[in-house]
């Protein structure tokens, strides 16, 4: 079974600074997706960024980027120029890309990010 | 286009009562999911469906039942609620194939006293 581990229950960052959230995963598959979701106090799950395992290039979305290390099974999220609106729970998630299965997401336990003005 | 909707948004139950949570999606997605979110636990899969008339168990299925009589709806039932089922419940859907984005509903906060 696949597992996703987020080892930082809480983190904080000064506004305008950069922060990196860690995620490791365990799988025997080679074709999969990795995601970072943001959950603000509204509870809505918001997709921040995704990475396809067969792509070596790290994904970027504006101020958000990932460091994907497939051999090490590591998938960290870097937030640059942190803003007050970035304060939220962040979840790392994994799912198979194709093939038999449900495409269900396996989530880490989350990291609560605080942004200090 | 409403995406994924959940009814109700909040509910308080007494131990032993029953209720049904409704998830509806208007994107013609084949796959639908029910997750629960507990503090410090992330989201865990309860049940899922790969198509109309089909359901399967996820990681934490005990105490829940589901039905998918129509493609657009996925119902989650609690026959006899327990305090351990106090949680936030999320429904999600995705189309089959190599689609990558799973669409989430807004969540239902359930408290069992």
Short mmCIF file of C-alpha atoms in Angstrom, two decimals:
data_model
loop_
_atom_site.label_atom_id
_atom_site.label_comp_id
_atom_site.label_asym_id
_atom_site.label_seq_id
_atom_site.Cartn_x
_atom_site.Cartn_y
_atom_site.Cartn_z
CA UNK A 1 0.00 0.00 0.00
CA UNK A 2 1.11 3.49 -0.71
CA UNK A 3 1.88 5.82 2.17
CA UNK A 4 2.51 9.55 2.31
CA UNK A 5 4.43 11.15 5.17
CA UNK A 6 4.55 14.80 6.13
CA UNK A 7 7.00 15.12 8.99
CA UNK A 8 6.28 18.77 9.86
CA UNK A 9 2.94 19.15 11.68
CA UNK A 10 3.39 22.92 11.88
CA UNK A 11 5.59 25.54 10.26
CA UNK A 12 5.77 29.30 10.22
CA UNK A 13 7.25 31.83 7.83
CA UNK A 14 7.67 35.58 7.78
CA UNK A 15 5.67 37.41 5.18
CA UNK A 16 7.65 37.80 1.92
CA UNK A 17 10.06 35.02 2.89
CA UNK A 18 10.38 31.52 1.44
CA UNK A 19 9.30 28.30 3.11
CA UNK A 20 9.63 24.64 2.13
CA UNK A 21 7.20 21.94 3.19
CA UNK A 22 8.41 18.34 3.13
CA UNK A 23 6.72 15.21 1.88
CA UNK A 24 7.95 11.67 1.37
CA UNK A 25 6.02 8.75 -0.06
CA UNK A 26 6.35 5.05 -0.53
CA UNK A 27 5.23 3.19 -3.63
CA UNK A 28 6.33 0.33 -5.87
CA UNK A 29 4.64 1.90 -8.90
CA UNK A 30 6.37 3.96 -11.56
CA UNK A 31 3.48 5.93 -13.09
CA UNK A 32 1.75 8.16 -10.61
CA UNK A 33 0.85 11.72 -9.73
CA UNK A 34 1.78 13.76 -6.70
CA UNK A 35 -0.18 16.76 -5.50
CA UNK A 36 -0.11 19.53 -2.98
CA UNK A 37 -3.51 20.70 -1.72
CA UNK A 38 -4.20 23.80 0.33
CA UNK A 39 -7.02 23.86 2.88
CA UNK A 40 -7.80 27.32 4.28
CA UNK A 41 -10.17 27.78 7.24
CA UNK A 42 -13.10 27.62 4.79
CA UNK A 43 -12.34 23.85 4.53
CA UNK A 44 -12.35 23.89 0.75
CA UNK A 45 -9.65 21.64 -0.76
CA UNK A 46 -7.71 23.70 -3.30
CA UNK A 47 -5.24 22.10 -5.68
CA UNK A 48 -1.97 24.03 -5.56
CA UNK A 49 0.31 22.04 -7.84
CA UNK A 50 0.75 18.61 -9.36
CA UNK A 51 3.68 16.56 -10.58
CA UNK A 52 3.59 13.64 -13.00
CA UNK A 53 6.15 11.02 -12.04
CA UNK A 54 7.39 10.42 -15.59
CA UNK A 55 8.29 14.10 -15.97
CA UNK A 56 11.74 14.95 -14.65
CA UNK A 57 11.12 18.70 -14.74
CA UNK A 58 9.85 20.11 -11.47
CA UNK A 59 6.40 21.68 -11.66
CA UNK A 60 5.91 25.39 -10.96
CA UNK A 61 2.80 27.52 -10.52
CA UNK A 62 3.56 31.19 -9.93
CA UNK A 63 5.04 31.41 -6.39
CA UNK A 64 4.72 27.67 -5.82
CA UNK A 65 7.26 25.12 -6.98
CA UNK A 66 8.18 21.57 -6.12
CA UNK A 67 11.39 19.63 -5.73
CA UNK A 68 10.58 16.14 -7.01
CA UNK A 69 13.22 13.52 -6.27
CA UNK A 70 11.81 10.27 -7.69
CA UNK A 71 14.59 7.96 -6.54
CA UNK A 72 14.43 9.36 -3.03
CA UNK A 73 10.60 9.40 -3.14
CA UNK A 74 10.58 12.98 -1.97
CA UNK A 75 8.21 15.76 -3.03
CA UNK A 76 8.67 19.10 -1.28
CA UNK A 77 6.72 22.31 -1.84
CA UNK A 78 8.45 25.68 -1.92
CA UNK A 79 6.41 28.83 -1.41
CA UNK A 80 8.22 31.99 -2.40
CA UNK A 81 7.32 35.54 -1.33
CA UNK A 82 4.90 34.18 1.27
CA UNK A 83 1.65 36.07 1.67
CA UNK A 84 -0.85 36.20 4.52
CA UNK A 85 -3.31 34.33 2.33
CA UNK A 86 -0.93 31.37 2.16
CA UNK A 87 -1.71 30.52 5.79
CA UNK A 88 -3.52 27.18 5.69
CA UNK A 89 -3.19 23.43 6.08
CA UNK A 90 -1.19 21.88 3.27
CA UNK A 91 -1.63 18.26 2.27
CA UNK A 92 0.62 16.15 0.12
CA UNK A 93 -1.21 13.46 -1.85
CA UNK A 94 -0.45 10.55 -4.17
CA UNK A 95 -2.46 8.61 -6.73
CA UNK A 96 -1.84 6.15 -9.51
CA UNK A 97 -1.92 7.64 -13.01
CA UNK A 98 -3.65 4.87 -14.92
CA UNK A 99 -4.47 1.20 -14.87
CA UNK A 100 -6.73 -0.89 -12.71
CA UNK A 101 -7.66 0.92 -9.57
CA UNK A 102 -9.83 3.59 -8.23
CA UNK A 103 -7.55 6.62 -8.72
CA UNK A 104 -8.10 7.32 -5.07
CA UNK A 105 -5.90 9.85 -3.36
CA UNK A 106 -3.66 8.89 -0.45
CA UNK A 107 -3.01 11.89 1.77
CA UNK A 108 -0.37 12.83 4.26
CA UNK A 109 -1.44 14.11 7.67
CA UNK A 110 -0.86 17.72 6.72
CA UNK A 111 1.32 20.68 7.67
CA UNK A 112 -0.21 23.77 9.21
CA UNK A 113 1.49 26.84 7.81
CA UNK A 114 1.34 30.15 9.65
CA UNK A 115 2.45 33.40 8.00
CA UNK A 116 3.80 36.06 10.34
CA UNK A 117 3.20 39.68 9.29
CA UNK B 1 -22.02 24.25 -13.64
CA UNK B 2 -22.00 23.69 -9.86
CA UNK B 3 -19.17 21.12 -9.74
CA UNK B 4 -19.44 18.92 -6.64
CA UNK B 5 -22.05 19.80 -4.05
CA UNK B 6 -22.73 18.25 -0.66
CA UNK B 7 -25.87 18.27 1.44
CA UNK B 8 -26.05 19.17 4.31
CA UNK B 9 -23.12 21.42 5.24
CA UNK B 10 -23.53 20.89 8.98
CA UNK B 11 -25.35 18.33 11.09
CA UNK B 12 -25.56 17.32 14.73
CA UNK B 13 -26.74 13.80 15.54
CA UNK B 14 -27.35 11.93 18.74
CA UNK B 15 -25.68 8.55 19.21
CA UNK B 16 -27.72 5.87 17.49
CA UNK B 17 -29.47 8.15 15.02
CA UNK B 18 -29.16 7.61 11.30
CA UNK B 19 -28.61 10.01 8.44
CA UNK B 20 -27.61 10.20 4.80
CA UNK B 21 -25.13 12.59 3.24
CA UNK B 22 -25.72 13.44 -0.40
CA UNK B 23 -23.02 14.19 -2.92
CA UNK B 24 -23.94 15.41 -6.39
CA UNK B 25 -21.72 16.24 -9.37
CA UNK B 26 -22.71 17.70 -12.72
CA UNK B 27 -19.50 16.91 -14.62
CA UNK B 28 -20.51 13.42 -15.80
CA UNK B 29 -17.65 11.88 -13.82
CA UNK B 30 -17.44 8.12 -13.51
CA UNK B 31 -15.51 7.92 -10.23
CA UNK B 32 -16.77 9.27 -6.92
CA UNK B 33 -15.31 9.12 -3.41
CA UNK B 34 -16.16 9.74 0.22
CA UNK B 35 -13.35 10.82 2.55
CA UNK B 36 -13.35 11.74 6.20
CA UNK B 37 -10.99 14.26 7.75
CA UNK B 38 -10.03 14.12 11.40
CA UNK B 39 -7.57 16.39 13.21
CA UNK B 40 -4.00 15.26 12.64
CA UNK B 41 -5.08 12.46 10.31
CA UNK B 42 -5.41 14.02 6.89
CA UNK B 43 -8.16 12.69 4.62
CA UNK B 44 -8.94 8.98 4.63
CA UNK B 45 -11.01 7.11 2.07
CA UNK B 46 -14.28 5.61 3.33
CA UNK B 47 -15.91 4.21 0.18
CA UNK B 48 -15.71 4.85 -3.50
CA UNK B 49 -17.54 4.09 -6.73
CA UNK B 50 -16.16 3.49 -10.22
CA UNK B 51 -19.51 3.81 -11.92
CA UNK B 52 -23.27 3.79 -11.55
CA UNK B 53 -24.44 0.81 -9.51
CA UNK B 54 -20.96 -0.03 -8.17
CA UNK B 55 -19.36 0.65 -4.80
CA UNK B 56 -16.25 -0.51 -2.97
CA UNK B 57 -14.67 -0.16 0.45
CA UNK B 58 -11.83 2.18 1.17
CA UNK B 59 -9.49 2.45 4.13
CA UNK B 60 -12.08 3.16 6.87
CA UNK B 61 -15.46 1.71 5.78
CA UNK B 62 -16.81 0.39 9.09
CA UNK B 63 -20.07 1.99 10.21
CA UNK B 64 -20.88 3.44 6.79
CA UNK B 65 -22.83 2.33 3.75
CA UNK B 66 -23.00 3.90 0.31
CA UNK B 67 -25.11 3.77 -2.81
CA UNK B 68 -24.71 5.04 -6.36
CA UNK B 69 -28.05 4.55 -8.04
CA UNK B 70 -27.51 7.46 -10.40
CA UNK B 71 -24.22 8.44 -12.00
CA UNK B 72 -24.36 11.96 -10.66
CA UNK B 73 -25.15 11.08 -7.04
CA UNK B 74 -23.20 9.25 -4.35
CA UNK B 75 -24.87 8.76 -0.98
CA UNK B 76 -23.12 8.05 2.31
CA UNK B 77 -25.23 6.55 5.08
CA UNK B 78 -24.70 6.21 8.79
CA UNK B 79 -27.16 3.64 10.14
CA UNK B 80 -26.36 4.10 13.83
CA UNK B 81 -24.15 7.11 14.46
CA UNK B 82 -21.35 6.91 17.01
CA UNK B 83 -19.23 9.71 18.54
CA UNK B 84 -16.21 8.27 16.67
CA UNK B 85 -17.93 9.33 13.45
CA UNK B 86 -17.67 12.99 14.39
CA UNK B 87 -15.65 14.33 11.49
CA UNK B 88 -15.64 16.45 8.37
CA UNK B 89 -16.76 14.49 5.32
CA UNK B 90 -15.63 15.29 1.80
CA UNK B 91 -16.98 14.00 -1.45
CA UNK B 92 -14.87 14.06 -4.60
CA UNK B 93 -15.15 13.01 -8.22
CA UNK B 94 -12.93 12.43 -11.23
CA UNK B 95 -13.43 11.29 -14.79
CA UNK B 96 -11.89 8.02 -15.96
CA UNK B 97 -8.75 7.87 -18.04
CA UNK B 98 -5.66 9.94 -17.48
CA UNK B 99 -7.51 12.86 -15.91
CA UNK B 100 -5.49 14.10 -13.04
CA UNK B 101 -7.63 16.56 -11.10
CA UNK B 102 -10.00 15.26 -8.46
CA UNK B 103 -12.78 17.75 -7.73
CA UNK B 104 -13.82 18.15 -4.09
CA UNK B 105 -17.08 19.25 -2.55
CA UNK B 106 -17.15 21.87 0.23
CA UNK B 107 -17.37 19.31 3.04
CA UNK B 108 -19.95 18.39 5.68
CA UNK B 109 -19.19 18.87 9.35
CA UNK B 110 -20.91 16.13 11.36
CA UNK B 111 -21.00 16.06 15.14
CA UNK B 112 -22.31 13.01 17.00
CA UNK B 113 -23.11 13.60 20.65
#
